[in-house]
Short mmCIF file of C-alpha atoms in Angstrom, two decimals:
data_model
loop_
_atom_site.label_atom_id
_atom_site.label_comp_id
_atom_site.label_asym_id
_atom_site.label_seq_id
_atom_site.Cartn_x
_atom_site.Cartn_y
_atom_site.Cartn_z
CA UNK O 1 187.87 35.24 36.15
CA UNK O 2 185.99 36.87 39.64
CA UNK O 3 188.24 37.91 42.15
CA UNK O 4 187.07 39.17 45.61
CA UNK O 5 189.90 40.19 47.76
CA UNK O 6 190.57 42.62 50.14
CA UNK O 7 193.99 43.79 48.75
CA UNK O 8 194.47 46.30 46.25
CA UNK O 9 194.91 45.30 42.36
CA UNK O 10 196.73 45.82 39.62
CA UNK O 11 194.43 47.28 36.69
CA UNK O 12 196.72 46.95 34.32
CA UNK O 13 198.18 43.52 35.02
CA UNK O 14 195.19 42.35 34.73
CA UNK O 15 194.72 44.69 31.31
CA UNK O 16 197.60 42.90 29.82
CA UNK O 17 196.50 39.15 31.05
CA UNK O 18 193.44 39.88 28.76
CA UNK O 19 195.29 41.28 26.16
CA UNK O 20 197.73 38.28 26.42
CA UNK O 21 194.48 35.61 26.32
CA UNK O 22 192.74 37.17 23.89
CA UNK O 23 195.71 36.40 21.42
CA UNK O 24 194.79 37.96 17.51
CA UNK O 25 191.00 37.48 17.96
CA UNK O 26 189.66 40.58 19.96
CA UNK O 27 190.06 43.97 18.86
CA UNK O 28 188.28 45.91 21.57
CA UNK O 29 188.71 46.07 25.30
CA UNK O 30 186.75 47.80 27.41
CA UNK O 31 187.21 48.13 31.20
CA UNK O 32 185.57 50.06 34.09
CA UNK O 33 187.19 51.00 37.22
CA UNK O 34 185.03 51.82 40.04
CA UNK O 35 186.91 54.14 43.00
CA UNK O 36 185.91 56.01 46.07
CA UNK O 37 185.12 59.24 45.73
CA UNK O 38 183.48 61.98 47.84
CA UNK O 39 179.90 61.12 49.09
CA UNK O 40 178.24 64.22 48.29
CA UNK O 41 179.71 67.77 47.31
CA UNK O 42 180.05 68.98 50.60
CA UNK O 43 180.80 65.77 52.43
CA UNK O 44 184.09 64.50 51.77
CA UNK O 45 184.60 61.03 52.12
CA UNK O 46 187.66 59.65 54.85
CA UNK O 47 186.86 56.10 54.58
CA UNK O 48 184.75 53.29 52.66
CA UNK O 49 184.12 50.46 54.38
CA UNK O 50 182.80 47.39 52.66
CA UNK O 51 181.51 44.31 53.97
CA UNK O 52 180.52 41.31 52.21
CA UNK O 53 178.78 37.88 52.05
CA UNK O 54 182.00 35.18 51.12
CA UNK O 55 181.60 32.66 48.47
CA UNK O 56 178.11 33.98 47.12
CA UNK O 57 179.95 37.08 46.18
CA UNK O 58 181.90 35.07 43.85
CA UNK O 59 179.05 33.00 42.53
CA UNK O 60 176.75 35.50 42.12
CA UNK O 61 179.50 37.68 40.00
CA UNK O 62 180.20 34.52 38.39
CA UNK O 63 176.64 33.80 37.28
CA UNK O 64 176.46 37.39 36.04
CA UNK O 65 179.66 36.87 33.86
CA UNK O 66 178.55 33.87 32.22
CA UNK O 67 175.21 35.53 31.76
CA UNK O 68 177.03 38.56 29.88
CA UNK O 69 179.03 36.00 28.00
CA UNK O 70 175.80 34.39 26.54
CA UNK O 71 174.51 37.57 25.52
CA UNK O 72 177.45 39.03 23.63
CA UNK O 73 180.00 37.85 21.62
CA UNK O 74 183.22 38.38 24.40
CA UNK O 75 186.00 36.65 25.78
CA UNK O 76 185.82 35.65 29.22
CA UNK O 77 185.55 38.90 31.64
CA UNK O 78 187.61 39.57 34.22
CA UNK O 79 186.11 41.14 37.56
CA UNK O 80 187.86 41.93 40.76
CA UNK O 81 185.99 43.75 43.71
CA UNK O 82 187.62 44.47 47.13
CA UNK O 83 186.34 43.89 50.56
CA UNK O 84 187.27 45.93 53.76
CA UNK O 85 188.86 49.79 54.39
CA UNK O 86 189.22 51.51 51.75
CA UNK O 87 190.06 55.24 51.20
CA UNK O 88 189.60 58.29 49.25
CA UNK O 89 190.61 57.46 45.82
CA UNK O 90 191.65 53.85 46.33
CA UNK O 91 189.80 51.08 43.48
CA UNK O 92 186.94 49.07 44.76
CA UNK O 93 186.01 47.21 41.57
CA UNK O 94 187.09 46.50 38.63
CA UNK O 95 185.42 44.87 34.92
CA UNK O 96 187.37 44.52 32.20
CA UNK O 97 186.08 42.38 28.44
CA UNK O 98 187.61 42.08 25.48
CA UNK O 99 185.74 40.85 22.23
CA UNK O 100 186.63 41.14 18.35
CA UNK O 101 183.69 43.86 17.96
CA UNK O 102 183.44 46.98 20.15
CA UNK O 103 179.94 47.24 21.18
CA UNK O 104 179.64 43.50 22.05
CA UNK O 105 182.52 44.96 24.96
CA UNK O 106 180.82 47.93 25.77
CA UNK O 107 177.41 46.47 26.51
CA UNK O 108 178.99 43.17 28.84
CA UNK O 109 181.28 45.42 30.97
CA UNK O 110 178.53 47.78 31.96
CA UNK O 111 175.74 45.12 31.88
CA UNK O 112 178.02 43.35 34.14
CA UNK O 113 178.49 46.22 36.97
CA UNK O 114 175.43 47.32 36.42
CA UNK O 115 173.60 43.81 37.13
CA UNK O 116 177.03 43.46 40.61
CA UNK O 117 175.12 46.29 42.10
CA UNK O 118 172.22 45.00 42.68
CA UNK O 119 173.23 41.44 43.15
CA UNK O 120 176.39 41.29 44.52
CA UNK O 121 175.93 41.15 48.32
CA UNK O 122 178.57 43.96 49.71
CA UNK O 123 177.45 46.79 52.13
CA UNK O 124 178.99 50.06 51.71
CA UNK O 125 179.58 52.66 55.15
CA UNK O 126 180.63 55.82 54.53
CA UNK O 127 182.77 57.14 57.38
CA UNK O 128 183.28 60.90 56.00
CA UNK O 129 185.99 63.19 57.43
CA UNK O 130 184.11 64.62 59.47
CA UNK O 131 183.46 61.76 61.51
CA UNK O 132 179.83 60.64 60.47
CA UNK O 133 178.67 57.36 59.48
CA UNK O 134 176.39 55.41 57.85
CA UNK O 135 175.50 52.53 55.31
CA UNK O 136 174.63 53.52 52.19
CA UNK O 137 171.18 52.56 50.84
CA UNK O 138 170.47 51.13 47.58
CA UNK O 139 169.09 53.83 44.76
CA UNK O 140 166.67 53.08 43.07
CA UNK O 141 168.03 54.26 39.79
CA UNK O 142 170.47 51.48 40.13
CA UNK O 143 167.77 48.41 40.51
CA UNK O 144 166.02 50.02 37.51
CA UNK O 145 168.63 50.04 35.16
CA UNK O 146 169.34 46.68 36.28
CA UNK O 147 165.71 45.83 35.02
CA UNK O 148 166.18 47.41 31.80
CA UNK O 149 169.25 44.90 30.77
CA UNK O 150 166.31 42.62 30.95
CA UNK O 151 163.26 43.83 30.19
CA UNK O 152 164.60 46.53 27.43
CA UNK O 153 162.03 49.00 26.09
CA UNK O 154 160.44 48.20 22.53
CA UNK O 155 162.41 50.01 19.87
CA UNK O 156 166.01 50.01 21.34
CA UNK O 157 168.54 48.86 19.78
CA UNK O 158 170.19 45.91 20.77
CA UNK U 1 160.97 19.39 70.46
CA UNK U 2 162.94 21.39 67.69
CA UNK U 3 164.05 19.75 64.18
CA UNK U 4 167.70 20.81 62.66
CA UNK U 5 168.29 24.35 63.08
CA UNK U 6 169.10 26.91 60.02
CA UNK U 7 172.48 28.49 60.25
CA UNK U 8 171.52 32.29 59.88
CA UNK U 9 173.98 35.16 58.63
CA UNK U 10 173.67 38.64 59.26
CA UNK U 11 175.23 41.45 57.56
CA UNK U 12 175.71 45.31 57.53
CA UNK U 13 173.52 47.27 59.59
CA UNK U 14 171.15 44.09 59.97
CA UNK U 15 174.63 42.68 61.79
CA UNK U 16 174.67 45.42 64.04
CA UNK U 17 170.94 46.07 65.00
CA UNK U 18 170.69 42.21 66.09
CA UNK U 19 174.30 42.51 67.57
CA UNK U 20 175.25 39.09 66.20
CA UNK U 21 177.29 37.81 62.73
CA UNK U 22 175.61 33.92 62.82
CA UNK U 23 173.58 32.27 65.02
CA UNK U 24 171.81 28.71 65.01
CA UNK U 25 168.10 29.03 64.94
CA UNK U 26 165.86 25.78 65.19
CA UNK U 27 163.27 25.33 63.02
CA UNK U 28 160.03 22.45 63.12
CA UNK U 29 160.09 22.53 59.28
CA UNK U 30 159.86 23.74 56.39
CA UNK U 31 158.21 27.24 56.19
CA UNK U 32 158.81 30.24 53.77
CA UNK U 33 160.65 33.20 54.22
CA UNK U 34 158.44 35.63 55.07
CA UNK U 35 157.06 33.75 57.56
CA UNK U 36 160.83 32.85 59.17
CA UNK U 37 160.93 37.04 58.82
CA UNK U 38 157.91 37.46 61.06
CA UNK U 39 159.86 35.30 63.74
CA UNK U 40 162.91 37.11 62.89
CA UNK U 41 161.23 40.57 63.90
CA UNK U 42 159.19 39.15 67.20
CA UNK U 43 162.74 37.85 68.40
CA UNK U 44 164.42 41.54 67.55
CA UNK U 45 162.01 43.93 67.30
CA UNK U 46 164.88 46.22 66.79
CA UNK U 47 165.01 45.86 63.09
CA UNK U 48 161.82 47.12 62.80
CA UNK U 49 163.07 50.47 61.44
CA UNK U 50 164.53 48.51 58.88
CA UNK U 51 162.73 49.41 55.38
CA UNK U 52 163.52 46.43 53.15
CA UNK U 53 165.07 43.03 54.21
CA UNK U 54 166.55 40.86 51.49
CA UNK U 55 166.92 36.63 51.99
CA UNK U 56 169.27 34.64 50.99
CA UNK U 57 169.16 30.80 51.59
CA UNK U 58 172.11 28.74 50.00
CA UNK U 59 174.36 31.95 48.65
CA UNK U 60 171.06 32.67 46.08
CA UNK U 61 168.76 35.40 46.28
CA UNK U 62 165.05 34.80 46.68
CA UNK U 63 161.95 35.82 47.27
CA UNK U 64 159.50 35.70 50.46
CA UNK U 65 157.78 32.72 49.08
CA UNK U 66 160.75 30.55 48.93
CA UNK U 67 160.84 27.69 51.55
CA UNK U 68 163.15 27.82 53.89
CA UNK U 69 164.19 23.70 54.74
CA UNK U 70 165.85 22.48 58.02
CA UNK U 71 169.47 22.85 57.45
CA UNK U 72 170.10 25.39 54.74
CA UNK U 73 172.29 28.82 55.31
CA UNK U 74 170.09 31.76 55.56
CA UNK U 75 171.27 35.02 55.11
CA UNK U 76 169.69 38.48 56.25
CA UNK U 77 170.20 41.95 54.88
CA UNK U 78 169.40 45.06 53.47
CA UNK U 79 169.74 45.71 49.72
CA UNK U 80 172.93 45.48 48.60
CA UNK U 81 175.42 48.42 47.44
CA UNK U 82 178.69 47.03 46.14
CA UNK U 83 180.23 48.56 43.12
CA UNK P 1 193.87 66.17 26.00
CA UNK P 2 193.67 64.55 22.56
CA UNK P 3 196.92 63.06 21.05
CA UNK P 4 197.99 61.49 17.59
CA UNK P 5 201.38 59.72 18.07
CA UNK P 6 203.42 56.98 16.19
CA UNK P 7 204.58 55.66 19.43
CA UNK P 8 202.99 53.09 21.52
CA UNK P 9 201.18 54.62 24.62
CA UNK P 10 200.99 53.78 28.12
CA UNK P 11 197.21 53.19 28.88
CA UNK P 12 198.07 52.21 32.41
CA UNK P 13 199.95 55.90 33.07
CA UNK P 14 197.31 57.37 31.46
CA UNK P 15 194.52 56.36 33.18
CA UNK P 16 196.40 57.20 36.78
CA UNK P 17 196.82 60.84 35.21
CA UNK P 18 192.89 60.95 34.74
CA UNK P 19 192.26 59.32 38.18
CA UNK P 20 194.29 61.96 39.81
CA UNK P 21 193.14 64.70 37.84
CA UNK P 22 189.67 63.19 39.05
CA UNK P 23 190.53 63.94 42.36
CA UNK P 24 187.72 62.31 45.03
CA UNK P 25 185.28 64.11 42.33
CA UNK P 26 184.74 61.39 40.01
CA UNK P 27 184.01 57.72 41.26
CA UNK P 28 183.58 55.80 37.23
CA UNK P 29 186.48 55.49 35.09
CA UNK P 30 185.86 53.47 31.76
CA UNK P 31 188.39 52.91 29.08
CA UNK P 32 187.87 51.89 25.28
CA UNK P 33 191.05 50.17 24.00
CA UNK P 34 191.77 48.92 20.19
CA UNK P 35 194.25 46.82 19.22
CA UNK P 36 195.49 45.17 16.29
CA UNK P 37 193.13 41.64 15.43
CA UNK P 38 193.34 39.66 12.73
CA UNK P 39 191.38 40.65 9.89
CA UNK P 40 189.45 37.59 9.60
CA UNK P 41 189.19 34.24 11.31
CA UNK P 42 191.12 32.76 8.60
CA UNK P 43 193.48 35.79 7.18
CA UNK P 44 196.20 36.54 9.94
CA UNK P 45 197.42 40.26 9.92
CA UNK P 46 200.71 40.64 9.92
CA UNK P 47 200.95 44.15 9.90
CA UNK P 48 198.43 47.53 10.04
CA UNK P 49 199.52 50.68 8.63
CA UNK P 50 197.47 53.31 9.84
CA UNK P 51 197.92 56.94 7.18
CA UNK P 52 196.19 59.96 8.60
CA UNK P 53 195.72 63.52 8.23
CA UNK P 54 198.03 65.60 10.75
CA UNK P 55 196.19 68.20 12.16
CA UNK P 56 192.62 67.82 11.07
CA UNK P 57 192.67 64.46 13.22
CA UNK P 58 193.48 66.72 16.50
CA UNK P 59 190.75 68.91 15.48
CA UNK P 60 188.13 66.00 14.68
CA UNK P 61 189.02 64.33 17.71
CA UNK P 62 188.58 67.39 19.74
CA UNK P 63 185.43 68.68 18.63
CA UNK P 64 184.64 64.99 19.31
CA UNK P 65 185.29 65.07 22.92
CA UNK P 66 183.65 68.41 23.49
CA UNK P 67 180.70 67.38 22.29
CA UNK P 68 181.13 64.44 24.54
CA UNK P 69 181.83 66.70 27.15
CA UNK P 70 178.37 68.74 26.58
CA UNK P 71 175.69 65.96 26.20
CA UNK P 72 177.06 64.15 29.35
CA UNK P 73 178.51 64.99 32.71
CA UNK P 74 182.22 63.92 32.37
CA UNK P 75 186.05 65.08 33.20
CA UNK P 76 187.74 65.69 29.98
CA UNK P 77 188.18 62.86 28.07
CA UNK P 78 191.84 61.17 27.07
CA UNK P 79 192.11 59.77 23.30
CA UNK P 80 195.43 58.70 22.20
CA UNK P 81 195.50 57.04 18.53
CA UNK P 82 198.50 56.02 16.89
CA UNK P 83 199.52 55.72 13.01
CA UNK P 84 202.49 54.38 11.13
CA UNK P 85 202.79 50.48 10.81
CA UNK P 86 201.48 48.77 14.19
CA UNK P 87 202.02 44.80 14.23
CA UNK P 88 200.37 42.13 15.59
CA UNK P 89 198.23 42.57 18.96
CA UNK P 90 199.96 46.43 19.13
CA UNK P 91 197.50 49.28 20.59
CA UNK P 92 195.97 51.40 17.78
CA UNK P 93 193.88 53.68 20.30
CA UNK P 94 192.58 54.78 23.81
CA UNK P 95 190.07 56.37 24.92
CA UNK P 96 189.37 57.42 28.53
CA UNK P 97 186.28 59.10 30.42
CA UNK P 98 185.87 59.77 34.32
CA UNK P 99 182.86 60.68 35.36
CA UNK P 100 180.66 61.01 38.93
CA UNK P 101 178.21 58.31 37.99
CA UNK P 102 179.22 55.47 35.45
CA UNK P 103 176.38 55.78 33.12
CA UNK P 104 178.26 59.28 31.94
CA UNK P 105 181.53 57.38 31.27
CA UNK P 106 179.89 54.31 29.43
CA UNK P 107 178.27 56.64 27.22
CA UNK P 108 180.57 59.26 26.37
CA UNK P 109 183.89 56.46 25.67
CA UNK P 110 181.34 54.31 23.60
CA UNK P 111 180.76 57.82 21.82
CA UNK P 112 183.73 59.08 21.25
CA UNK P 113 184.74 55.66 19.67
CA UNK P 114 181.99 55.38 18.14
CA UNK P 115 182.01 59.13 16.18
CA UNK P 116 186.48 59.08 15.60
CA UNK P 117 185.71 55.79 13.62
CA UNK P 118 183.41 57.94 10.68
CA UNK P 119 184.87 61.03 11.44
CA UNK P 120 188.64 61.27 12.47
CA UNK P 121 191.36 61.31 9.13
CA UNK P 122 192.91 58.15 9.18
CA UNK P 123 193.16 54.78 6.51
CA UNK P 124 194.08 51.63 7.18
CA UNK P 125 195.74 49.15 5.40
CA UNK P 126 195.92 45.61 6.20
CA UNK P 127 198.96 43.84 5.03
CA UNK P 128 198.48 39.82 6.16
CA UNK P 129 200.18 37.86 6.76
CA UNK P 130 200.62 35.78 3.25
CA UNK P 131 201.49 39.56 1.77
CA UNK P 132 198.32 40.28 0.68
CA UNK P 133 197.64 43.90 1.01
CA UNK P 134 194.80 45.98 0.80
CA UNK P 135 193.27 49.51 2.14
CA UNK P 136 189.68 48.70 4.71
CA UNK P 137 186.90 49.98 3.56
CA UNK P 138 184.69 51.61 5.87
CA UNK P 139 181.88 49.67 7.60
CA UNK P 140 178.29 50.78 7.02
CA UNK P 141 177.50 49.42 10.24
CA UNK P 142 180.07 52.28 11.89
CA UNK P 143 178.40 54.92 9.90
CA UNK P 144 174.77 53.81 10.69
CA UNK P 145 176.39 53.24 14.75
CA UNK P 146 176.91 57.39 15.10
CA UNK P 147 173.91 57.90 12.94
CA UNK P 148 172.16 56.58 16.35
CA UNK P 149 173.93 58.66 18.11
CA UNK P 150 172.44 61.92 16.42
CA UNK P 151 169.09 60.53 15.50
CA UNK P 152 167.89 57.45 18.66
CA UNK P 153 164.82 55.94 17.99
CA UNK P 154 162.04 56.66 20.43
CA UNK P 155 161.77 55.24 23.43
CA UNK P 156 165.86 54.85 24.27
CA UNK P 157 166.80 55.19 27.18
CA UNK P 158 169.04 58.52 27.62
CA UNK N 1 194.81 83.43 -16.57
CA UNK N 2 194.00 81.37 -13.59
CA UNK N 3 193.51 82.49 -9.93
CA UNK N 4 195.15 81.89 -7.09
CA UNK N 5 195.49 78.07 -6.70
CA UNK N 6 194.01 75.72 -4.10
CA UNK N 7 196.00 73.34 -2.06
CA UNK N 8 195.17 69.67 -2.96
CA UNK N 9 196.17 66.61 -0.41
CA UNK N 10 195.73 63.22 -1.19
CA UNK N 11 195.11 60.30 1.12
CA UNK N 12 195.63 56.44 1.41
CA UNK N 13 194.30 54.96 -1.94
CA UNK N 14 193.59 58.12 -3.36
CA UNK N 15 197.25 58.87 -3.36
CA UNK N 16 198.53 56.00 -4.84
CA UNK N 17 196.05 56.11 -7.87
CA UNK N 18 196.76 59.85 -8.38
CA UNK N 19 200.68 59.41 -7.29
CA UNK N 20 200.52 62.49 -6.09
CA UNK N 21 200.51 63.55 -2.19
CA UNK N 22 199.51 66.89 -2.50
CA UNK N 23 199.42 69.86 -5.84
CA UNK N 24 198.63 73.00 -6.53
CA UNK N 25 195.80 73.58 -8.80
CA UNK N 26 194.55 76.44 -10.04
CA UNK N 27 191.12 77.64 -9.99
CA UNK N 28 189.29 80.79 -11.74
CA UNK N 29 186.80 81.38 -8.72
CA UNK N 30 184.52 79.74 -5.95
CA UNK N 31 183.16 76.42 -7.20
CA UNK N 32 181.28 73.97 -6.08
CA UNK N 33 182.91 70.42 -4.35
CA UNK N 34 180.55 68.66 -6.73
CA UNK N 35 182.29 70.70 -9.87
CA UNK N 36 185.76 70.54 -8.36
CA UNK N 37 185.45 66.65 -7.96
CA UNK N 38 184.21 66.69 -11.75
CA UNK N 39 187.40 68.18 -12.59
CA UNK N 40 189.71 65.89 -10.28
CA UNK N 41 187.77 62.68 -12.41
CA UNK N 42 188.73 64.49 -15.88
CA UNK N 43 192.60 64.86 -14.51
CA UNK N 44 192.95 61.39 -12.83
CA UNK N 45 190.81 58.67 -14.79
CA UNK N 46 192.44 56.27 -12.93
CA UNK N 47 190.08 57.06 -10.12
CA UNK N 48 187.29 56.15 -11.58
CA UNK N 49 186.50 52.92 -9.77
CA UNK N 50 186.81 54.22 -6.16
CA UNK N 51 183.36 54.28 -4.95
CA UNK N 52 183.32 56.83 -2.75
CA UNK N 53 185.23 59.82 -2.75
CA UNK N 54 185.36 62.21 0.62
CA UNK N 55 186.02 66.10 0.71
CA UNK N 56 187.57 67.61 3.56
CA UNK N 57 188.02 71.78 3.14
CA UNK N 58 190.48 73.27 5.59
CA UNK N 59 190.30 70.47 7.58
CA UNK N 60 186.34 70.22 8.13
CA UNK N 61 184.51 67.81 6.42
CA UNK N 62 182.10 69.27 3.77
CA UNK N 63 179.40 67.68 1.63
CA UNK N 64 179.95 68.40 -2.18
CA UNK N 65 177.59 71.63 -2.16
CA UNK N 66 179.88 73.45 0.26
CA UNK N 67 182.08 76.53 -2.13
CA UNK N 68 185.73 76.09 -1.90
CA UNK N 69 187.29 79.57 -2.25
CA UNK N 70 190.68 80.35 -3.44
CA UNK N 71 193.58 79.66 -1.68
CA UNK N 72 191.60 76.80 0.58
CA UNK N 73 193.23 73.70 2.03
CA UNK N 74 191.29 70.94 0.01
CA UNK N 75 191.71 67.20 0.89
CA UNK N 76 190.12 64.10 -0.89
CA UNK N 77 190.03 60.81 0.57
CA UNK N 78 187.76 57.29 0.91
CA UNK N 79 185.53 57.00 4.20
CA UNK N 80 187.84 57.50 6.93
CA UNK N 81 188.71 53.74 8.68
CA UNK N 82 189.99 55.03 11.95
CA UNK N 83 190.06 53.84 15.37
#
């Protein structure tokens, strides 16, 4: 289920509703919540404001759940990102699978935002409280550990 | 003298440089992205600070050597940042 | 904050306490829950009954979570795990790590799950649903899991 | 004749083969895990086929070298299944 909406959501509605579908057979659930937190030490952040593409934001979130899904052994994942204002503290995004084996869970929720970062088109701008602003650029960290999900060193453990 | 235009998208700070969301642009044909990029930055030389422009054409990522065909939803921007 | 309880828990309170405690500091939250599954495809559980050793599983679980705490750059973690007879689809545990970048939090909740399940006092025993009952043995693959934690082969990934 | 005694808890199976939760038992002096758990399989025969028994020694675990002194917390149990 991929939700893009500029409304906040309910983490643990959505908690339960995999709970609820995943019946007797999964034992683990693991979820990430991503919120907005300070830019940098010293620059607090007032305001995140993110823009994004409509309907390939869903398919391309889409394409990465059913990608996770073929990898690991899971129930169907459930994603929600938000679009728009959104302030200090508030959730932007939100990945939460459930599967009968923990690491099967562990690996799909953070291959999942891991692969939404540097596929999913939104644009972050950091308005801080001091009045500055800017759009933040893509690290490089992020497309690399993107590349390892698919290209993993020999000798790691899958 | 021009075929069916491309429907182009802009987004972010490429939005803001060019100073437009979407815009029509005719094309004669088929030609790749990077060479629809070079027209891109001789009609706004503006986003020539730009470091890396990404393409989209039909809501999928691709890459510089993908052809872009009469019709099809282009989309510029930089690299992306949700999360 | 480490508890051992025989009363359900609220994850969803829980995780708002470590968001807030996060302050605009942390921007990754990531949560392990386990519940209750059936114990195999074709032998229902009816119910778990979880013994455990009071006191030594605070301190397990504690030293846990520090070490957590040292080898990545988290908040203190949350780990709530319950004992006594939990039914059908009931939380057993929760586990909950905020963190500035969401590598740290992957990690250290996969870890933490990972090291309670070979090292924390407590015994299951699975009573199905057809009255069968019997006390789970532990899984070499759980042992050989936090084994990898100590000892990674070369070339992983930190 | 014997020394101050240890304290002995028993977990999970391990208690219900023993049928014992927890005992004193005397002990003349330092010994071994390895010795004590010698003695434990003289006392309770009945645990003979448990595969695997753990030793936890005022709450740490220990592996069977470690001394337990006089007056220690000693508990024996199967691989913990936790979590």
């Amino acid at each position: 289920m991929v939700i893009v909406q500029e409304t906040d959501f309910d983490a643990a509605a959505l908690t339960a509703q995999l709970r609820e579908r995943s019946a007797g057979k999964a034992g683990a659930l693991v979820s990430f919540t991503g919120y907005v937190r300070d830019y940098a030490q010293d620059q607090a952040t007032h305001t995140l404001f993110l823009e994004h593409y409509p309907g390939m934001c869903e398919r391309e979130i889409q394409t990465i759940c059913d990608t996770a899904q073929s990898r690991w052994n899971t129930l169907e994942p459930i994603v929600v990102h938000r679009y728009g204002a959104l302030h200090h503290k508030e959730q932007i995004v939100f990945v939460a699978v459930a599967s009968a084996h923990r690491g099967d869970s562990f690996k799909a929720c953070e291959y999942i935002i891991d692969a939404l970062k540097t596929r999913a088109p939104f644009w972050k701008r950091e308005i801080l409280s001091g009045g500055k602003q800017f759009w933040v650029q893509q690290r490089d960290a992020d497309t690399q550990k993107t590349d390892l999900w698919d290209n993993p060193p020999s000798g790691t453990p899958s | 003298m021009s075929g069916t235009p491309i429907k182009v998208l802009y987004f972010a700070q490429v939005a803001e440089l060019t100073g437009a969301r979407q815009e029509l642009w005719p094309i004669d044909g088929p030609l790749t992205g990077a060479d629809w990029l070079a027209q891109l930055a001789a009609r706004y030389p503006q986003l020539a600070p730009v470091q890396r422009l990404k393409l989209a054409v039909n809501q999928y990522h691709v890459s510089p050597e993908t052809l872009i065909q009469p019709g099809d939803e282009v989309a510029v921007f930089e690299p992306v940042t949700g999360g």
